[in-house]
PDB file of C-alpha atoms in Angstrom:
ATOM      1  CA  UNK A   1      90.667  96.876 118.674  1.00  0.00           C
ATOM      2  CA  UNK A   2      88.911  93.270 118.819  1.00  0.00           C
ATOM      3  CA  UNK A   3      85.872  94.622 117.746  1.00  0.00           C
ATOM      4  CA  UNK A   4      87.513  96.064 114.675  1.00  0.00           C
ATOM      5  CA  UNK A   5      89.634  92.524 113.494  1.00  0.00           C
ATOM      6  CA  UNK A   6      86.247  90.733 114.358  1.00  0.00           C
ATOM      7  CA  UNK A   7      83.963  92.909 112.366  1.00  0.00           C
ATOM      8  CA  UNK A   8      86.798  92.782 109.358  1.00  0.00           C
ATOM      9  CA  UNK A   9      88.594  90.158 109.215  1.00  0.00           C
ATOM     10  CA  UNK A  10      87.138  87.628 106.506  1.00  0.00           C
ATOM     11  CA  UNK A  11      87.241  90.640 103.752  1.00  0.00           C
ATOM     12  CA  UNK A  12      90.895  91.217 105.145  1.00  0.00           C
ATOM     13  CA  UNK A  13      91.752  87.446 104.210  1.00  0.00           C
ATOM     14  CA  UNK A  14      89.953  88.570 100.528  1.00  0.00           C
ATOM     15  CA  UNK A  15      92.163  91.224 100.171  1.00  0.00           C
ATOM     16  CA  UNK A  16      94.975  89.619 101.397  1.00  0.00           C
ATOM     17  CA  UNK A  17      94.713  86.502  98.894  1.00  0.00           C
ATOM     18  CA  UNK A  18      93.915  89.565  95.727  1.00  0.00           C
ATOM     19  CA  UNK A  19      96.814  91.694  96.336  1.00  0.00           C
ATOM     20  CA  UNK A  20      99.703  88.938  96.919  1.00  0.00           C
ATOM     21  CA  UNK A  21      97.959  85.752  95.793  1.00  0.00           C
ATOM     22  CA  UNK A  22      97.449  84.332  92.210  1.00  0.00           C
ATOM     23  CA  UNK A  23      94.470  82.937  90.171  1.00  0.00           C
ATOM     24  CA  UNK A  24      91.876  84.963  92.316  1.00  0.00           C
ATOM     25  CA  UNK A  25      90.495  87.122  89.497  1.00  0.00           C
ATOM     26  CA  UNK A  26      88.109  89.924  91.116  1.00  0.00           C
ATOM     27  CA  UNK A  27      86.677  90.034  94.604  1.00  0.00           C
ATOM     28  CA  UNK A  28      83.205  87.758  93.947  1.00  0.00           C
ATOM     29  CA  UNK A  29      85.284  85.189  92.359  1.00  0.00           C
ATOM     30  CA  UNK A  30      88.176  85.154  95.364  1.00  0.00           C
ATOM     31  CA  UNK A  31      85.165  84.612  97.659  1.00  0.00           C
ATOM     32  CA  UNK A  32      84.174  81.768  95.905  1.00  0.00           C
ATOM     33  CA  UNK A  33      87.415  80.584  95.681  1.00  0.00           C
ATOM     34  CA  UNK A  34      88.398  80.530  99.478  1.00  0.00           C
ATOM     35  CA  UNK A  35      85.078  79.352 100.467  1.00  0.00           C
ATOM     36  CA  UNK A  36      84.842  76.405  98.283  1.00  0.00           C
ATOM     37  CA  UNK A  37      88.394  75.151  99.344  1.00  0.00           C
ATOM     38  CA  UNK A  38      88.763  76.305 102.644  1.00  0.00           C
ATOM     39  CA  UNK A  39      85.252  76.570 103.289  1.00  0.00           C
ATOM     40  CA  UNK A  40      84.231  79.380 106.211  1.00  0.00           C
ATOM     41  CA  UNK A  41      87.165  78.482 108.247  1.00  0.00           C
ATOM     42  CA  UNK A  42      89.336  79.874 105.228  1.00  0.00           C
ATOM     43  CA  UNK A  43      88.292  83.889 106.011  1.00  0.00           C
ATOM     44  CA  UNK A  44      89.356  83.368 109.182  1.00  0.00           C
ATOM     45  CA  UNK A  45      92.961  82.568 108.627  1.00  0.00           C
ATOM     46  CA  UNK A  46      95.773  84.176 110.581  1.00  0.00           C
ATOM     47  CA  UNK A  47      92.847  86.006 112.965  1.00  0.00           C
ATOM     48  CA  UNK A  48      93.948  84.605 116.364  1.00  0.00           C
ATOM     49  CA  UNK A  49      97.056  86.639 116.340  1.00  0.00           C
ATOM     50  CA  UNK A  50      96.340  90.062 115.592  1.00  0.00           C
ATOM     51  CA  UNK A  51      93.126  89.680 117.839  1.00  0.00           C
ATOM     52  CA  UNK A  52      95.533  88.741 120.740  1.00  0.00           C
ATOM     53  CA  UNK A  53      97.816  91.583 120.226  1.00  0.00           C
ATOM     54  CA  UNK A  54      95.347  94.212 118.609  1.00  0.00           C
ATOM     55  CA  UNK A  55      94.602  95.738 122.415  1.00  0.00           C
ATOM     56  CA  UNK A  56      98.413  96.865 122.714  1.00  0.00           C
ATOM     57  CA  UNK A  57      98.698  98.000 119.245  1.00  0.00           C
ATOM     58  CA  UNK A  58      95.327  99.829 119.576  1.00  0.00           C
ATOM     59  CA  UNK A  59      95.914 101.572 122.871  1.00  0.00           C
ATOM     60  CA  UNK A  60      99.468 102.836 121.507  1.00  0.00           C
ATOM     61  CA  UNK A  61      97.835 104.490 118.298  1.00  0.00           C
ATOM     62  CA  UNK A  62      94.804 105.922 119.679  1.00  0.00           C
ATOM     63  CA  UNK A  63      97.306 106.747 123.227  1.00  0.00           C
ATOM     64  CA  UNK A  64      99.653 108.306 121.056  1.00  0.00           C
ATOM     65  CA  UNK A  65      97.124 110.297 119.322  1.00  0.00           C
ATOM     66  CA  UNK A  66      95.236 111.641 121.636  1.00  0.00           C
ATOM     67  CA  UNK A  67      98.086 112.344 123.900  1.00  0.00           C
ATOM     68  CA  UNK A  68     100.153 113.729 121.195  1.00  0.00           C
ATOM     69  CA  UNK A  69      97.040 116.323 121.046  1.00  0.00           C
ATOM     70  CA  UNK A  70      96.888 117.441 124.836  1.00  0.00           C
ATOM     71  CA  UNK A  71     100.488 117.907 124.610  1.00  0.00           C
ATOM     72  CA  UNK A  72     100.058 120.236 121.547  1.00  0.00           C
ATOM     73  CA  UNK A  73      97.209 121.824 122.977  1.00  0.00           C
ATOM     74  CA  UNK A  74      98.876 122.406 126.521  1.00  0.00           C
ATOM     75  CA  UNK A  75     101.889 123.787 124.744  1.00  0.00           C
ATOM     76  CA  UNK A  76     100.195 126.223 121.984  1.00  0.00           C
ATOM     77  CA  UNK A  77      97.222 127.282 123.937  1.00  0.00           C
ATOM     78  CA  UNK A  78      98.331 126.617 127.562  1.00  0.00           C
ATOM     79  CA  UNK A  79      95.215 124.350 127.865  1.00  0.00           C
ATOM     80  CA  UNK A  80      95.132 120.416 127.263  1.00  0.00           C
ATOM     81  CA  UNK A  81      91.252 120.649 127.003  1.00  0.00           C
ATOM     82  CA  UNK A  82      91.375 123.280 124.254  1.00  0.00           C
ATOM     83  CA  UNK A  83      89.486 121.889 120.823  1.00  0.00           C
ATOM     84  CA  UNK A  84      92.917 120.821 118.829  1.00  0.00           C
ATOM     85  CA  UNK A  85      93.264 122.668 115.504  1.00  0.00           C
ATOM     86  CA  UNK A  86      93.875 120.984 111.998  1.00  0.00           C
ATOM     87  CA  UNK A  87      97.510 121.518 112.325  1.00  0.00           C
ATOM     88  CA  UNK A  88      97.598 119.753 115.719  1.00  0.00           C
ATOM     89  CA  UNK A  89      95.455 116.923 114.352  1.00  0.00           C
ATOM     90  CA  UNK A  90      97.925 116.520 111.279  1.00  0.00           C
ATOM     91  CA  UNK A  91     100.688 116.100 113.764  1.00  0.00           C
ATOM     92  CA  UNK A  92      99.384 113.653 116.071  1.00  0.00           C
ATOM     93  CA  UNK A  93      98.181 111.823 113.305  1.00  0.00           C
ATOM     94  CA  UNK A  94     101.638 111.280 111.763  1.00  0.00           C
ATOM     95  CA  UNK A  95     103.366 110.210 115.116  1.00  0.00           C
ATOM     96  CA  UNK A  96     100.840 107.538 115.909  1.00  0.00           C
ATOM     97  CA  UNK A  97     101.455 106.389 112.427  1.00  0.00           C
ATOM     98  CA  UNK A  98     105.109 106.429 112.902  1.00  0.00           C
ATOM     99  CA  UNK A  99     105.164 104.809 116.558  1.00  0.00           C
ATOM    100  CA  UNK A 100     102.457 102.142 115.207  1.00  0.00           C
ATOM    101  CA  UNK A 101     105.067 100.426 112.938  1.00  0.00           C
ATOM    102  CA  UNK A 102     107.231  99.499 115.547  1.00  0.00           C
ATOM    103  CA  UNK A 103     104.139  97.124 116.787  1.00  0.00           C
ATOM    104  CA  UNK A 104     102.210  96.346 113.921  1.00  0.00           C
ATOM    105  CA  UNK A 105     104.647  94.989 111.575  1.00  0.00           C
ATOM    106  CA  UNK A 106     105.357  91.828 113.225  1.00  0.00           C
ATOM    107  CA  UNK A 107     101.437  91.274 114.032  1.00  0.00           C
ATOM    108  CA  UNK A 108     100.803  91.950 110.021  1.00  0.00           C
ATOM    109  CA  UNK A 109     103.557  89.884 108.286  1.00  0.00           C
ATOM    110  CA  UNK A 110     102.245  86.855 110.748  1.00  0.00           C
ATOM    111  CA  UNK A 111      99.097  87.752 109.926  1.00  0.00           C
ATOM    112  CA  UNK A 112      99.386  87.555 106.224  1.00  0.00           C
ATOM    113  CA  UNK A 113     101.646  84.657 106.452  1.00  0.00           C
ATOM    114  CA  UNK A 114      98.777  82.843 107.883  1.00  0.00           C
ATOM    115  CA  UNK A 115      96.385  83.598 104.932  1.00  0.00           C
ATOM    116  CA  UNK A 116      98.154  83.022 102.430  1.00  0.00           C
ATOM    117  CA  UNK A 117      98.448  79.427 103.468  1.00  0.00           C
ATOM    118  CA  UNK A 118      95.588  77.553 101.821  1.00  0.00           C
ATOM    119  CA  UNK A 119      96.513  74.428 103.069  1.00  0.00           C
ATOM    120  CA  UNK A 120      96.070  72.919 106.781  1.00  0.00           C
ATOM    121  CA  UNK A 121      99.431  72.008 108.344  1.00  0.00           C
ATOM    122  CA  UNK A 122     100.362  68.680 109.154  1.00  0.00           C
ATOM    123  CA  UNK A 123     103.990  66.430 109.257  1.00  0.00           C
ATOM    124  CA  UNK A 124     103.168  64.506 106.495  1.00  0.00           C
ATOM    125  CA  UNK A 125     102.212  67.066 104.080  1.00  0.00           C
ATOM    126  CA  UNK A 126     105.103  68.948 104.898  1.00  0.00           C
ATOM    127  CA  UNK A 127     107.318  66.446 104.394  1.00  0.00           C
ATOM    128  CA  UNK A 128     105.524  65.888 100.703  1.00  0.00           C
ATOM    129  CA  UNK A 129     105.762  69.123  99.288  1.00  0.00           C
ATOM    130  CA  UNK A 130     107.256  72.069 102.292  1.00  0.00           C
ATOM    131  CA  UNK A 131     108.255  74.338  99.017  1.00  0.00           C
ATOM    132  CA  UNK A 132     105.913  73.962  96.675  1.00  0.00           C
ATOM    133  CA  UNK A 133     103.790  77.394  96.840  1.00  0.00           C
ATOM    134  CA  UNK A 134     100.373  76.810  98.493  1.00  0.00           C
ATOM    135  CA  UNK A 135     101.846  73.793 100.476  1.00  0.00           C
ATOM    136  CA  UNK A 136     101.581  74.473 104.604  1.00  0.00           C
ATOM    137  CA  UNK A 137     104.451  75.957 106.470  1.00  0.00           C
ATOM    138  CA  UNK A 138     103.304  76.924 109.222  1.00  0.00           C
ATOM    139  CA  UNK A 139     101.130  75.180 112.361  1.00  0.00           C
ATOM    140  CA  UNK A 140      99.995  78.417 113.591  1.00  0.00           C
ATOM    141  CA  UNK A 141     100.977  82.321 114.737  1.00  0.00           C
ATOM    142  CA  UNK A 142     103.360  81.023 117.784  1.00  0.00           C
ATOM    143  CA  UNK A 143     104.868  78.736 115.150  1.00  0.00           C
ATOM    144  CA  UNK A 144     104.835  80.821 111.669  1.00  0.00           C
ATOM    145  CA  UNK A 145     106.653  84.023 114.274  1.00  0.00           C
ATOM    146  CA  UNK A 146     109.272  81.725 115.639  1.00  0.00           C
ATOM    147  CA  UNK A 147     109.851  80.211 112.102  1.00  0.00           C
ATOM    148  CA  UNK A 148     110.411  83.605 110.701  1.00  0.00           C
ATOM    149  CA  UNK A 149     112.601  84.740 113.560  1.00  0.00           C
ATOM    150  CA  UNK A 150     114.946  81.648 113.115  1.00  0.00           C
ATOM    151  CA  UNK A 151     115.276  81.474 109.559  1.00  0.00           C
ATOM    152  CA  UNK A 152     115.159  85.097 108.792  1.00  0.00           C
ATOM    153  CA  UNK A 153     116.217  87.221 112.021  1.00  0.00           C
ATOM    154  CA  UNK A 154     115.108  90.127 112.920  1.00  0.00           C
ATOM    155  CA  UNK A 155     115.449  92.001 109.568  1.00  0.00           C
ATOM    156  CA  UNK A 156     112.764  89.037 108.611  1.00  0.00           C
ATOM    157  CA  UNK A 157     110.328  89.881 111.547  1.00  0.00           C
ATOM    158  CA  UNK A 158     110.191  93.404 110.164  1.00  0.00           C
ATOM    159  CA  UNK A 159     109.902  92.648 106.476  1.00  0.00           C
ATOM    160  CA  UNK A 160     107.701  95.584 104.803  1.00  0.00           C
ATOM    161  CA  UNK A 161     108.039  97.788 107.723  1.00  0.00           C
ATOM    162  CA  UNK A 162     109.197 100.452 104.887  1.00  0.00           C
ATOM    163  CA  UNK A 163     105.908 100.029 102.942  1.00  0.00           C
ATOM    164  CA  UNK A 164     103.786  99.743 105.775  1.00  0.00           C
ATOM    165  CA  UNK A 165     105.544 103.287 107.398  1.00  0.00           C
ATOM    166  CA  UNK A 166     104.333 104.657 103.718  1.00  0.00           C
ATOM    167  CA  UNK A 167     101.222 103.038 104.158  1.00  0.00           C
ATOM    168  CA  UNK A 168     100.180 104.432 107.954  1.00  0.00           C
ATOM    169  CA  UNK A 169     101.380 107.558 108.228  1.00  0.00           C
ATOM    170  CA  UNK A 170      98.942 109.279 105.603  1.00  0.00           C
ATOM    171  CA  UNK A 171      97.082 106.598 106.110  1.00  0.00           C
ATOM    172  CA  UNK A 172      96.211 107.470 110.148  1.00  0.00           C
ATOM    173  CA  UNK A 173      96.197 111.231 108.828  1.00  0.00           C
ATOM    174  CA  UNK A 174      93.168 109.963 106.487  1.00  0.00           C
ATOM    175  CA  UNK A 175      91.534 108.061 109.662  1.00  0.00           C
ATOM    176  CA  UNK A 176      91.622 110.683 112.759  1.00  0.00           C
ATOM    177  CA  UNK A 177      90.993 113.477 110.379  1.00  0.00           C
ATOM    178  CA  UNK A 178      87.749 112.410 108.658  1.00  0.00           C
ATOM    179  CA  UNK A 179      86.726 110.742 111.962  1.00  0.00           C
ATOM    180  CA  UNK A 180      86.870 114.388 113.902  1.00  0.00           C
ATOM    181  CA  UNK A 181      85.678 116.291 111.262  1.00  0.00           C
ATOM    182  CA  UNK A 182      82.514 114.156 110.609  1.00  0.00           C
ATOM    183  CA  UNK A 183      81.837 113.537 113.924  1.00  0.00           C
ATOM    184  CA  UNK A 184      81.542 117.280 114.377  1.00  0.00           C
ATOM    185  CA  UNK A 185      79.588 117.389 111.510  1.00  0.00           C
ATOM    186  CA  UNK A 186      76.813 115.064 112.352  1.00  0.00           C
ATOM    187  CA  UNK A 187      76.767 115.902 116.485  1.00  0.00           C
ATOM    188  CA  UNK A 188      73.428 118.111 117.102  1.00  0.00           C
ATOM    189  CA  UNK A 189      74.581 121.860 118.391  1.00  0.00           C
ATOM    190  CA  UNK A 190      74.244 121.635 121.849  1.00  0.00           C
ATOM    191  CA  UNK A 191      75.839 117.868 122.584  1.00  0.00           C
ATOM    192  CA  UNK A 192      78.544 117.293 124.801  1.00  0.00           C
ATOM    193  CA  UNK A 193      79.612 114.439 122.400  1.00  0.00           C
ATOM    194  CA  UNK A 194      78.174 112.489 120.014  1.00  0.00           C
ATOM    195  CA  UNK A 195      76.290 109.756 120.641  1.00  0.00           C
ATOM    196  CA  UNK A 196      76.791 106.091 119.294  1.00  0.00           C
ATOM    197  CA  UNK A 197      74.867 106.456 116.114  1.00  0.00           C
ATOM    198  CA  UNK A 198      77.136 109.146 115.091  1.00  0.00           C
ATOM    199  CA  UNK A 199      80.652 107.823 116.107  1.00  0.00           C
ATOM    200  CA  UNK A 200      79.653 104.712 114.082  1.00  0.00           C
ATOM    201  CA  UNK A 201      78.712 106.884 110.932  1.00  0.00           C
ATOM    202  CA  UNK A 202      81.950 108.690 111.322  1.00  0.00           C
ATOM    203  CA  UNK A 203      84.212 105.924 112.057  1.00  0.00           C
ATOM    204  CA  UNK A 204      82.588 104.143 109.497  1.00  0.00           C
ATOM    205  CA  UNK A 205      83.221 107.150 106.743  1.00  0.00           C
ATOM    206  CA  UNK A 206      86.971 107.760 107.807  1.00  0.00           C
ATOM    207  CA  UNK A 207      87.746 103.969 107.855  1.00  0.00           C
ATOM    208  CA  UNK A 208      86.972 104.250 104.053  1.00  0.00           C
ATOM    209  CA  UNK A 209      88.839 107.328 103.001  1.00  0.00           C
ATOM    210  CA  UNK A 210      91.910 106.096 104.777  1.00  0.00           C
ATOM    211  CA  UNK A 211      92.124 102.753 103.353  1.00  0.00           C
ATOM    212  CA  UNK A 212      91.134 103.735  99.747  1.00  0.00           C
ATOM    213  CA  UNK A 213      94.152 106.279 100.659  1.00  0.00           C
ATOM    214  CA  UNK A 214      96.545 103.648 101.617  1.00  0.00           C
ATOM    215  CA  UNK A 215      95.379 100.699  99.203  1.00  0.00           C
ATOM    216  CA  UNK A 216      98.575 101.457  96.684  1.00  0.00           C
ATOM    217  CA  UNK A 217     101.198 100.902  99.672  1.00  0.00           C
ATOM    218  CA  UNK A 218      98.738  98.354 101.014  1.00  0.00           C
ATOM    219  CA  UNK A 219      99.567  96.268  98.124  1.00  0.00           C
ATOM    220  CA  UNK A 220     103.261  96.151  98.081  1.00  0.00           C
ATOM    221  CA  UNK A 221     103.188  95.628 101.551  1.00  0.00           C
ATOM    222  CA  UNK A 222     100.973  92.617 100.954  1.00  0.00           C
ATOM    223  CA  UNK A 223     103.700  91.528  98.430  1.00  0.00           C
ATOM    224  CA  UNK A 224     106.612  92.172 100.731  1.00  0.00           C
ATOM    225  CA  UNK A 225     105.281  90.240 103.770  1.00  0.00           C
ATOM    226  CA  UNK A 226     103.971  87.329 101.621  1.00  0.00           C
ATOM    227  CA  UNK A 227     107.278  86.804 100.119  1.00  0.00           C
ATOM    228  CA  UNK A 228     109.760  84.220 101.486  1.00  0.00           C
ATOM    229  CA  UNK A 229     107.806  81.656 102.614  1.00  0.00           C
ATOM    230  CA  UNK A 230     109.010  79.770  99.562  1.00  0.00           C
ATOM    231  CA  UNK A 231     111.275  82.071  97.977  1.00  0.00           C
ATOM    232  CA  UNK A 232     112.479  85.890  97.971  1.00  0.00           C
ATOM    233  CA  UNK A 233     111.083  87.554  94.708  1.00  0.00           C
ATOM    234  CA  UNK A 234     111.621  90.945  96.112  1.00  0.00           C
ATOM    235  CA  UNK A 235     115.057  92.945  97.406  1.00  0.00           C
ATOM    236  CA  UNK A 236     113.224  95.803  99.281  1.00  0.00           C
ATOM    237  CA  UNK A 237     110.408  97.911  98.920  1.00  0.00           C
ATOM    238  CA  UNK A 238     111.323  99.721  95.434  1.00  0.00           C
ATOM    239  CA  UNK A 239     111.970  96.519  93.980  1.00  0.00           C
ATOM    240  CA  UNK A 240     108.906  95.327  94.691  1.00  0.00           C
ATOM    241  CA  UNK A 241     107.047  98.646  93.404  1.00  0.00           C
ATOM    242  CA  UNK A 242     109.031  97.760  89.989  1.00  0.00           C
ATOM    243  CA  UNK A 243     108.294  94.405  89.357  1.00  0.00           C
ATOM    244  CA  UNK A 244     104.544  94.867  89.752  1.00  0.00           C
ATOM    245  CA  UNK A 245     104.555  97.681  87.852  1.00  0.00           C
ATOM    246  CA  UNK A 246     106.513  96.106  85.008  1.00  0.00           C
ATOM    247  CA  UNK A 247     104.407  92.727  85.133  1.00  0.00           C
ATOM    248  CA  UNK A 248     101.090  94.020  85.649  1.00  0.00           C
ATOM    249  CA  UNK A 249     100.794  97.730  85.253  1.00  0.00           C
ATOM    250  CA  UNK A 250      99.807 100.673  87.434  1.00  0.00           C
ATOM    251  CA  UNK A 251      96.664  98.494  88.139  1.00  0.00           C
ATOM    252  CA  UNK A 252      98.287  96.449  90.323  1.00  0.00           C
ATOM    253  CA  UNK A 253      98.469  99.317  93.218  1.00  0.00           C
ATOM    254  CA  UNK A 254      94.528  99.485  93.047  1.00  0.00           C
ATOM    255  CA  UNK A 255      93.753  95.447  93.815  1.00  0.00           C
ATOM    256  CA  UNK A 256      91.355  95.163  96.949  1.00  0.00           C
ATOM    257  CA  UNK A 257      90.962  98.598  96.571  1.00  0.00           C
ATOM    258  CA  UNK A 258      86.765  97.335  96.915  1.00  0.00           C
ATOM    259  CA  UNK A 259      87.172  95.086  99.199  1.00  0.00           C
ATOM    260  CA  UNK A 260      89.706  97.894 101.622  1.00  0.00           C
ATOM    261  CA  UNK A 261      87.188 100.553 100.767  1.00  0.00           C
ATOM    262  CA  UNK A 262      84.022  98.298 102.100  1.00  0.00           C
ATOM    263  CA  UNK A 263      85.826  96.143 104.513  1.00  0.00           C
ATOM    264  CA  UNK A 264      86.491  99.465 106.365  1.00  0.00           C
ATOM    265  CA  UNK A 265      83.642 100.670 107.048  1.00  0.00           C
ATOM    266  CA  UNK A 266      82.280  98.183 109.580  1.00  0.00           C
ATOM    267  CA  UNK A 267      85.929  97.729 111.083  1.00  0.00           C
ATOM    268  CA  UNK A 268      86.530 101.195 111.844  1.00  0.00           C
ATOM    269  CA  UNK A 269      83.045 101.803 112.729  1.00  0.00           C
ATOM    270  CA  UNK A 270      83.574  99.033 115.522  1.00  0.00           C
ATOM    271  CA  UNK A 271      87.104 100.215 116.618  1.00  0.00           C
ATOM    272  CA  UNK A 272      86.199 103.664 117.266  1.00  0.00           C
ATOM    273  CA  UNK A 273      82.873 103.054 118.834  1.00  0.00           C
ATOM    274  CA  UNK A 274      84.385 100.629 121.582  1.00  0.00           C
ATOM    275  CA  UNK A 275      87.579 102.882 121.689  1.00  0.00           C
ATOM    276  CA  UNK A 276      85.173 105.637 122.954  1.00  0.00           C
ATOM    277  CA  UNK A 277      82.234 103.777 124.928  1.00  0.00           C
ATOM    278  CA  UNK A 278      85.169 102.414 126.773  1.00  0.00           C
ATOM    279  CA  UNK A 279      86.623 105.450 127.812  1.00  0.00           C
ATOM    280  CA  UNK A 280      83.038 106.596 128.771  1.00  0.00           C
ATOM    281  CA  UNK A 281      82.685 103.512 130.926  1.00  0.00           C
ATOM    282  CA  UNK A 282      85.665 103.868 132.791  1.00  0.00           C
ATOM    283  CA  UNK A 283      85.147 107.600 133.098  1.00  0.00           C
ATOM    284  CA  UNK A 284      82.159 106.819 134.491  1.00  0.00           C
ATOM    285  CA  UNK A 285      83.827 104.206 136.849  1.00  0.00           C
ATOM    286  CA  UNK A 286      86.189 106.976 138.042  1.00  0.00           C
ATOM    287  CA  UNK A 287      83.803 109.146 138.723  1.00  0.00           C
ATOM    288  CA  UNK A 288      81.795 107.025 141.087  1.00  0.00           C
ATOM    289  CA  UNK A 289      84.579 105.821 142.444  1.00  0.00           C
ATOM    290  CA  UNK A 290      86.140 109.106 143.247  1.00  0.00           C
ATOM    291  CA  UNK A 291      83.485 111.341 144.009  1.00  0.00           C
TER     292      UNK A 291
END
């Protein structure tokens, strides 16, 4: 999971700023843009959180998937090591995108919060200009989470959990999928598993069909969670859909659609070749230590 938000985090902020921010223009330009105000710093925005808490969410979507499939596998063919079938796959896929929600929203609306702040905090330029849009709010994830929580509740910690429950479920269906498929694909007949070359190819691959998959909801999910830090232009998740649609067309579901597209290739890559050189390692641990 660190490996994945370290490997994609700047292009996150990129997409970030082109699906809920203004006056970016295409993806080369919103590069230029952060960089020459923010300078590198900027790409890193709102990265400290979701690389603290990216190890729990992590281990709950890839535990809930894979355990999801021994369970299916014990119950249909009386076996937990049986090779899972497509149907099993589908299924495990969609609870670990259901169950992911629950953890991810809050670590994604703080996240975005964060980089859609262009401005450094400090007292006095809070006291200057605290609702003018761009102007800081908040001093940092501890800060922008408790903000949130005080001023909006609950209901506000979960903002775009809707969007983002349209967003993962076919979107982890487009990432496990690909990823097992691929991987058989490219593993020589004869392996035990594949080796690192190949989990990074196919990690790579489904990173990118699952978030060109997803970009759409991606976008109004963008929306939802950047809304309210200086005012509530959306109702809910629908009304959101509608007023992009009506103020800038069915194009508006396709921006980062790029920068998702490239930006998950070396993210997923990373994610699923530590998720599964870790497990060898501590396989490997076990079995030394218990002979």
């Amino acid at each position: 999971g660190i490996a994945s938000v370290v490997a994609g985090h700047p292009l996150d902020t990129v997409k970030t700023r082109l699906q809920a921010g203004q006056g970016y223009g295409n993806t080369l330009k919103c590069v230029l843009t952060v960089y020459r105000n923010e300078s590198v710093t900027g790409f890193f925005k709102g990265m400290s959180f979701p690389l603290a808490s990216i190890g729990i969410y992590s281990s709950v979507v890839f535990g809930v998937y894979s355990n999801t499939l021994r369970f299916l596998s014990q119950l249909r063919h009386g076996d937990a090591a049986t090779t899972p079938s497509l149907a099993d796959m589908t299924v495990a896929s969609l609870v670990a995108g259901v169950l992911s929600v629950g953890i991810g929203t809050p670590v994604e609306l703080v996240k975005i919060r964060l980089q859609m702040q262009t401005q450094p905090y400090t007292k006095e330029s809070v006291k200057l200009k605290s609702t003018a849009p761009g102007s800081p709010v908040y001093r940092g994830p501890i800060h922008c989470f408790r903000t949130i929580l005080q001023k909006e509740g609950i209901a506000g910690v979960y903002r775009g959990n809707v969007a983002m429950l349209l967003r993962d479920v076919p979107g982890y269906y487009a990432y496990f999928i690909p990823y097992a498929m691929f991987c058989d694909w490219i593993t020589p007949d004869g392996s035990i598993s594949p080796n690192p070359s190949s989990i990074w190819v196919a990690g790579g691959v489904a990173g990118a069909v699952s978030w060109a998959v997803c970009t759409p909801m991606d976008v109004v999910k963008s929306r939802l969670q950047a809304d309210g830090v200086y005012l509530n232009q959306y109702k809910g998740t629908l009304d959101c859909m509608l007023q992009s649609y009506q103020n800038e067309g069915v194009k508006v579901f396709f921006r980062g659609l790029m920068v998702n597209t490239v930006r998950g290739f070396p993210s997923s890559a990373a994610m699923f070749l530590g998720y599964e050189l870790s497990l060898k390692a501590m396989k490997r641990c076990q079995t030394e230590t218990n002979p």
